[in-house]
Short mmCIF file of C-alpha atoms in Angstrom, two decimals:
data_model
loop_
_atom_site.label_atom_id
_atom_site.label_comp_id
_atom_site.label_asym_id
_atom_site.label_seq_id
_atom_site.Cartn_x
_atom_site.Cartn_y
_atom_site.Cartn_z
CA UNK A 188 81.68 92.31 100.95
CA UNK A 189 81.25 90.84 103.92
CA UNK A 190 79.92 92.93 107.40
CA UNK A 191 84.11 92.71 108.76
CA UNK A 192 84.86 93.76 105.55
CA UNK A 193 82.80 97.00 105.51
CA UNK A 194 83.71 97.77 109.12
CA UNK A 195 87.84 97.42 107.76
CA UNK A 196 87.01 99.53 104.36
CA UNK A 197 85.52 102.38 106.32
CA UNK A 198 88.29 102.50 108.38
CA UNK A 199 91.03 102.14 106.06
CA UNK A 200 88.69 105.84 104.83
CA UNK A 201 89.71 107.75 107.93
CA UNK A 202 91.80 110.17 108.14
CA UNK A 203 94.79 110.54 110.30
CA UNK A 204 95.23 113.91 110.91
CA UNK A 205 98.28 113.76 113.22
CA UNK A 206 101.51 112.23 113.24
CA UNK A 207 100.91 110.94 116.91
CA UNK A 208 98.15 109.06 115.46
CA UNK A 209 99.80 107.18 112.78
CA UNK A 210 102.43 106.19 114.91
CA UNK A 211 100.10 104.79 117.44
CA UNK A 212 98.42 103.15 114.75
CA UNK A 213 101.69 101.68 113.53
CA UNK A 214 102.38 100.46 116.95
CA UNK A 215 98.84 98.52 116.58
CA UNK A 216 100.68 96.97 113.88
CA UNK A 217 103.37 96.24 115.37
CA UNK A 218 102.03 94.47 118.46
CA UNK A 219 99.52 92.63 116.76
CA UNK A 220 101.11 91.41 113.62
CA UNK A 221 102.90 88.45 112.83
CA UNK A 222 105.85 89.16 114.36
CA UNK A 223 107.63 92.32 116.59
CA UNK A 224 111.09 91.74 117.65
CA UNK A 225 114.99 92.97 117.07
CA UNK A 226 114.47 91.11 113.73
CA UNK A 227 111.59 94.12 112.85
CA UNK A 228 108.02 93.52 112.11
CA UNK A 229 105.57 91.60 110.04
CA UNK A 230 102.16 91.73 109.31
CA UNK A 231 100.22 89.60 106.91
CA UNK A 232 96.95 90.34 105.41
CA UNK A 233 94.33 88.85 102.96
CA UNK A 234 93.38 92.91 102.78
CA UNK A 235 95.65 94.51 100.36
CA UNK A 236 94.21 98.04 101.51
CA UNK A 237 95.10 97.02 105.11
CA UNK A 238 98.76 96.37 104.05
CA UNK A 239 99.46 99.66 102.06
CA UNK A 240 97.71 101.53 105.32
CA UNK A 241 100.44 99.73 106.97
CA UNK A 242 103.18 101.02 104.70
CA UNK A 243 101.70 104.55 104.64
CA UNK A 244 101.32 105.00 108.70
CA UNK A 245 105.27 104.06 109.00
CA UNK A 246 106.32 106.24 106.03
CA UNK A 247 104.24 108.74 108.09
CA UNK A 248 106.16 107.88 111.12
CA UNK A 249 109.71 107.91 109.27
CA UNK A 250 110.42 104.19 109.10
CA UNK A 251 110.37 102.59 105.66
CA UNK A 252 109.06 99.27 105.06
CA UNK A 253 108.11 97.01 102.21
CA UNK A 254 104.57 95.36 100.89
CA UNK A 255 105.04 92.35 99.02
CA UNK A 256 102.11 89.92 97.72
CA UNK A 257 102.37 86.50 98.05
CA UNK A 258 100.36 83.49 95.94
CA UNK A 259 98.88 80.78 97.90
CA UNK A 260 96.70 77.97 96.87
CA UNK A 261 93.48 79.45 98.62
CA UNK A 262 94.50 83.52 97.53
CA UNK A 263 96.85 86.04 97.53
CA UNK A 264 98.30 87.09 100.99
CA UNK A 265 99.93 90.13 101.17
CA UNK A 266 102.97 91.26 103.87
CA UNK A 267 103.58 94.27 105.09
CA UNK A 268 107.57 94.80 106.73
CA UNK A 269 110.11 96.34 107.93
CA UNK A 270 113.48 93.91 107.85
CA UNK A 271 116.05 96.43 106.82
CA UNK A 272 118.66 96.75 110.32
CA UNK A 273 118.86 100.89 110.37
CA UNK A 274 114.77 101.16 109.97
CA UNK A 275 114.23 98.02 112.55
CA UNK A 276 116.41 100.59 114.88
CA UNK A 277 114.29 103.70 114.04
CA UNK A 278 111.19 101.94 115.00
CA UNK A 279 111.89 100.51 118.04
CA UNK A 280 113.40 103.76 119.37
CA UNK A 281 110.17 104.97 118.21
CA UNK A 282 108.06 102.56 120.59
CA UNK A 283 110.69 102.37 123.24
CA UNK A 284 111.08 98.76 122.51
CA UNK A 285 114.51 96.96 122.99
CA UNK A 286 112.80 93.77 120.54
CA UNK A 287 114.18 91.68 123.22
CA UNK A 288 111.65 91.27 125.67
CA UNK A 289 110.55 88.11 126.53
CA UNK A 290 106.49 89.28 127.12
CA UNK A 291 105.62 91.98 124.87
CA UNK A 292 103.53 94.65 127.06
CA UNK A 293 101.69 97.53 125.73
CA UNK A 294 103.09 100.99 125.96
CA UNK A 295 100.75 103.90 127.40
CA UNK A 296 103.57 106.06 126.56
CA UNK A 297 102.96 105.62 122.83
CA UNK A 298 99.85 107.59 123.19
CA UNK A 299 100.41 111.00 122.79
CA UNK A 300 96.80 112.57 122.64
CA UNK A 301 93.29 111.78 123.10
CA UNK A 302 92.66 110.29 119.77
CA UNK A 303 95.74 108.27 119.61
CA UNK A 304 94.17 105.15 121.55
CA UNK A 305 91.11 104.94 119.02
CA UNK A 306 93.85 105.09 116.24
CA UNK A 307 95.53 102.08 118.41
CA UNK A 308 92.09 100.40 118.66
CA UNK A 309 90.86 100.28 115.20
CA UNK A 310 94.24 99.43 113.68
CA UNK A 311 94.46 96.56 115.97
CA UNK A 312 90.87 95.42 114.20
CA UNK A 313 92.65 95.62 111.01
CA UNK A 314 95.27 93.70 111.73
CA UNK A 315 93.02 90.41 113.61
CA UNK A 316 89.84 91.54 114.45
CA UNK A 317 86.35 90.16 112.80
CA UNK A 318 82.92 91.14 113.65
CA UNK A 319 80.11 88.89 112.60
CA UNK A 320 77.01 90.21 110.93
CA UNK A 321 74.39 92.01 112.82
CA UNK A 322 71.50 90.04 110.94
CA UNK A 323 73.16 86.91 112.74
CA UNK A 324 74.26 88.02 115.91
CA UNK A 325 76.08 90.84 117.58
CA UNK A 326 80.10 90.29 117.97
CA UNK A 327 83.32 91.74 117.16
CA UNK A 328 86.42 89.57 118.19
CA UNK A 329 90.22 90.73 118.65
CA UNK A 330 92.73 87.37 118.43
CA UNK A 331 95.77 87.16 119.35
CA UNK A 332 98.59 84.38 120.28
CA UNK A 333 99.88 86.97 123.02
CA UNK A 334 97.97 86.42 126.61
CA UNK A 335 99.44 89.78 127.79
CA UNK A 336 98.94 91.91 124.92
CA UNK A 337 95.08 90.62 124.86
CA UNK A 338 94.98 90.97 128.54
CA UNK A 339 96.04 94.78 127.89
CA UNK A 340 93.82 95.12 124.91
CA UNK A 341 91.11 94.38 127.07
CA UNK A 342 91.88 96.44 129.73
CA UNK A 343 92.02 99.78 127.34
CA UNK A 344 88.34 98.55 126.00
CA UNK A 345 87.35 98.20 129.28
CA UNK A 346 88.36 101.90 130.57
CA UNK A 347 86.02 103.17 127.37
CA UNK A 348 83.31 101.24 128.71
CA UNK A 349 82.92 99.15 126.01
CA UNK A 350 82.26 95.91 128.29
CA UNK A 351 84.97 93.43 126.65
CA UNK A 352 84.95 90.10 127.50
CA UNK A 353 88.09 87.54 126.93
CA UNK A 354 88.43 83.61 126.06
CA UNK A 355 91.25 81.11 124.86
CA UNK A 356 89.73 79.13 121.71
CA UNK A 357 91.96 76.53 120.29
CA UNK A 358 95.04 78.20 121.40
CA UNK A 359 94.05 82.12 120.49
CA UNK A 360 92.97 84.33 122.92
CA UNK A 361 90.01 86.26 121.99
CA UNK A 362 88.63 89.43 123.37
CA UNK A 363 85.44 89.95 122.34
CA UNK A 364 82.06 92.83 122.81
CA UNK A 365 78.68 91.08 122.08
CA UNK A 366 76.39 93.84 123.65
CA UNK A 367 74.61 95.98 120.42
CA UNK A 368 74.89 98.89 122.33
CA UNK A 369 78.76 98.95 122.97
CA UNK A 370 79.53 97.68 119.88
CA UNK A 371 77.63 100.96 118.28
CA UNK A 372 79.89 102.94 120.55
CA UNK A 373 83.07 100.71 119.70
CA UNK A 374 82.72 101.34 116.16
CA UNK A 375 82.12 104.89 116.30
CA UNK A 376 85.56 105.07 118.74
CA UNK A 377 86.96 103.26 115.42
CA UNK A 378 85.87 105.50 112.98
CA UNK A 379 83.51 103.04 111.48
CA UNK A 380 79.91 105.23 111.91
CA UNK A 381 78.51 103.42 108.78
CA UNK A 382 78.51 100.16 110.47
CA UNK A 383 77.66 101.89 114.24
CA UNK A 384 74.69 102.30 112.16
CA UNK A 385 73.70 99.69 110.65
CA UNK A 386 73.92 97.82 113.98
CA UNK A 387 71.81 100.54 115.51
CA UNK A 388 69.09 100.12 112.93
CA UNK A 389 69.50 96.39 112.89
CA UNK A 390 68.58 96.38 116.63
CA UNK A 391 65.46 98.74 116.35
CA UNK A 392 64.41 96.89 113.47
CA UNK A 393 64.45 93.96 115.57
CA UNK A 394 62.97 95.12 118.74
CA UNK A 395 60.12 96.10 116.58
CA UNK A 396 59.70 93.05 114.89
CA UNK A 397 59.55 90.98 118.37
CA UNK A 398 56.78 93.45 119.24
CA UNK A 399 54.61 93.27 116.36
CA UNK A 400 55.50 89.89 114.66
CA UNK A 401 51.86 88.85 116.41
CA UNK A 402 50.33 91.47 114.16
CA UNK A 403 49.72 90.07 110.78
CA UNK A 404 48.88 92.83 109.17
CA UNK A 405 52.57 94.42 109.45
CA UNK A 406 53.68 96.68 106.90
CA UNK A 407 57.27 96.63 106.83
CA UNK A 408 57.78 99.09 104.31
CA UNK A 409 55.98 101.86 107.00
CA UNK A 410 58.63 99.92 109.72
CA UNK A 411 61.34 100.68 108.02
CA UNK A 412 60.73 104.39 107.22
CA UNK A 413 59.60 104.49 111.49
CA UNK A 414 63.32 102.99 112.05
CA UNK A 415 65.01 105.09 109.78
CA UNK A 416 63.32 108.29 111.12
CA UNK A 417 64.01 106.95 114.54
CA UNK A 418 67.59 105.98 113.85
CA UNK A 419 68.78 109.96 112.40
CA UNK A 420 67.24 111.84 115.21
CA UNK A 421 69.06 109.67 117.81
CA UNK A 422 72.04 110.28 115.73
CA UNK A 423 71.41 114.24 115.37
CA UNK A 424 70.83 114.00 119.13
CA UNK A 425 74.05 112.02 119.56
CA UNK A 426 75.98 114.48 117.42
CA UNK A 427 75.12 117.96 119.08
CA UNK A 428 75.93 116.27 122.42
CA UNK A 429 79.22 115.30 121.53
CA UNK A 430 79.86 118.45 119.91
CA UNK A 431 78.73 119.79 122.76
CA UNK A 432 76.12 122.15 121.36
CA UNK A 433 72.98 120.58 123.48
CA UNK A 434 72.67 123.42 125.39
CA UNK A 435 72.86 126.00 122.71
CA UNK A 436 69.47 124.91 121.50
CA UNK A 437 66.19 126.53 122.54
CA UNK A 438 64.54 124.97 125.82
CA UNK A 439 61.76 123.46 123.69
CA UNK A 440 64.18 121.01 122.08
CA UNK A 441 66.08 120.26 124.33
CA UNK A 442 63.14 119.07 126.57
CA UNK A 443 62.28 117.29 123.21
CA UNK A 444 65.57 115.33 122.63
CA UNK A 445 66.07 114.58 126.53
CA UNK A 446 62.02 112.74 125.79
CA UNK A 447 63.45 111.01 122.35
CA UNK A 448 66.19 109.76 124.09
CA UNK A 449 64.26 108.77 127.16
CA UNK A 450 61.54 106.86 125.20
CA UNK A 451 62.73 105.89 121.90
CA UNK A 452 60.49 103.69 120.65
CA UNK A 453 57.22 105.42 121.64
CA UNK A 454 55.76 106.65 118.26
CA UNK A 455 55.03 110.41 117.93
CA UNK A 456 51.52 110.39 119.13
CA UNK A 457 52.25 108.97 121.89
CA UNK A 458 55.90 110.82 122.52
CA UNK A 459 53.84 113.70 122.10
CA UNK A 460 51.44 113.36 125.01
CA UNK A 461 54.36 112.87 127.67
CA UNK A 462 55.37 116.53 127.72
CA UNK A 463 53.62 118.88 129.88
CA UNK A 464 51.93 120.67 128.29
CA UNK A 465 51.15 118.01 125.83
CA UNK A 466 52.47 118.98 122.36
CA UNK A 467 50.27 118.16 118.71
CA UNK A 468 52.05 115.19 116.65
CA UNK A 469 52.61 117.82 113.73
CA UNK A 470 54.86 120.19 116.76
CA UNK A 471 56.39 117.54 117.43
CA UNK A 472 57.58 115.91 113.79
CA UNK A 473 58.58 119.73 113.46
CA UNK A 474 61.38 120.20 116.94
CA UNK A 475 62.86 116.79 115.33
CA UNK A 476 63.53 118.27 111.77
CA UNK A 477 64.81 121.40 113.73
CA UNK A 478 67.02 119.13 116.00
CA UNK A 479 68.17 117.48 112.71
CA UNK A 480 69.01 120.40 111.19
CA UNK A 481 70.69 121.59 114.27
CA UNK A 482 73.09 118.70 113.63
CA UNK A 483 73.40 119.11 110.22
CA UNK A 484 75.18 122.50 110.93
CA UNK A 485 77.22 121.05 113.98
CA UNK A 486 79.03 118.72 110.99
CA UNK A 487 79.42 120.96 108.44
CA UNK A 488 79.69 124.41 109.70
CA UNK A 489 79.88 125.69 105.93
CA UNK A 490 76.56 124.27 104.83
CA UNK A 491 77.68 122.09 102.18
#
C-alpha cells in the first residue's frame, strides 16, 4: 500500500469511543463528500473500508444509509448514502443544517467535546485527503471544490498549530502542511501514530545522512539502530508528558529527558557530558530504559 493508504488504514483502526465523536465524524462526511444538501449525502470512495466507516459512524449516530459498489473501467468505486426522505431529515436536524444553504459553513456547534474535532479532522482525510511519501517529500493535502469549507478547514488546523497552508490547483482548493514536524503532530491528532512515526524516523534518518554522507565509511546498519533508539525515547518522553506524568518521575530523569529533548541528536557520550555533574555513558543508556519503561506503564497501566 501506498504511504496515504497506511495513514487511511490506521485510521479506519481507531476507535470511537463516544457517540459525539462519530457524529462529528459523520459530519466530516457530510461536508466533504460528494454532495450535502436537502437531497441527503454522498460520498464516493476507491476505499471500501472508508465507505463501511461511513455507514457505521451514521448507524452510530441513528441515521441509516446505504453502501453500494460501483464498476468502472479503471476500478471499483464504492458510495456511501443516505437518499431515503425521513433519514435525510434525521441528519440534518442532527447538524443543524436546513440543506438549503447556498455556502455550506462549518458548524462549531457539532463539536461536543475535546476529541470531537480530531474525529472531524481525520475523517475529513478519509474522505479527500492524500499525503505523499516521506522518502519523497513531506505533504499531506485536504481538496475540496468548496472555498469556504477549505477556508474553515484551515482555520481549525491552524488553531492546533499545525501551520496549514491553502492553494486553488486546477479548480480544487487545497489546504495543505509540508513542515515534518507538524505533520508528526497532525497525524498523531488523527490517530495515525504509525505514520507520525515513520515521518519522525524518516527525518532523523535524514538529518543524519546530510551530516555524515561525507564519511565513507558509514555504517548504516549502526544508523539505523542510533535512529531507532533515538526515535522511542522521544516518544516515551512525548507520552509521559501528555499523560501528564513528567513530574512524577525522579529529578534525575527528568533533568535527563528535558537534555534528550533539548539536544536530540547529540550521541550519548556526548549527551552525557552536558549535565552537571557529568554522568558515565552506561548512567546514562540506563535513565533512558527507565524513562522508557516509565512510558510503557503510562500506556498500559495493567502491564500487558
Amino acid at each position: 500500500m501506498s504511504f496515504s493508504q497506511d495513514v487511511k488504514a490506521e485510521i479506519l483502526r481507531r476507535k470511537v469511543s463516544r457517540n459525539c465523536c462519530a457524529a462529528a465524524a459523520a459530519y466530516a462526511i457530510a461536508c466533504f463528500g460528494k454532495y450535502f444538501d436537502d437531497r441527503g449525502v454522498v460520498l464516493q470512495t476507491e476505499n471500501e473500508g472508508v465507505a463501511q466507516f461511513a455507514q457505521k459512524m451514521y448507524a452510530r449516530s441513528g441515521i441509516a444509509g446505504t453502501v453500494l459498489r460501483k464498476e468502472r473501467t479503471c476500478g471499483a468505486i464504492y458510495e456511501f448514502s443516505v437518499k431515503d426522505p425521513e433519514q435525510v431529515q434525521k441528519m440534518l436536524a442532527l447538524f443543524g443544517h436546513t440543506g438549503r444553504e447556498t455556502t455550506l459553513r462549518i458548524r462549531p456547534d457539532c463539536f461536543k467535546c475535546q476529541n470531537c474535532v480530531s474525529f472531524f479532522v481525520s475523517t475529513a482525510f478519509l474522505c479527500c485527503g492524500t499525503a505523499t511519501d516521506p522518502e519523497k517529500e513531506y505533504n499531506i493535502e485536504f481538496l475540496s471544490p468548496r472555498h469556504s469549507l477549505s477556508q474553515q478547514l484551515e482555520g481549525i488546523l491552524a488553531q492546533h498549530e499545525f501551520n496549514p497552508h491553502r492553494a486553488v490547483r486546477k479548480g480544487a482548493n487545497t489546504v495543505y502542511v509540508k513542515s515534518s514536524d507538524h505533520l508528526e503532530d497532525l497525524l498523531t491528532f488523527m490517530g495515525a501514530t504509525n505514520a507520525s512515526m515513520r515521518i519522525m524516523e524518516q527525518r532523523m534518518y535524514n538529518d543524519m545522512r546530510n551530516k555524515t554522507n561525507r564519511l565513507s565509511n558509514c555504517e548504516t546498519a549502526n544508523m539505523g539502530k542510533t535512529v531507532q533508539a533515538a526515535v522511542q525515547v522521544r516518544l516515551a518522553i512525548q507520552t509521559l508528558e501528555e499523560a501528564g506524568a513528567m513530574e512524577t518521575l525522579p529529578k534525575p530523569l527528568q533533568q535527563t529527558a528535558r537534555l534528550r529533548m533539548q539536544y536530540p541528536d547529540l550521541p550519548l557520550a556526548k549527551l552525557a557530558e552536558k549535565f552537571d555533574p557529568p554522568v558515565s555513558k552506561a548512567g546514562l543508556s540506563h535513565r533512558l530504559k527507565r524513562i522508557q519503561e516509565a512510558a510503557r506503564r503510562v500506556s498500559d497501566p495493567s502491564g500487558r
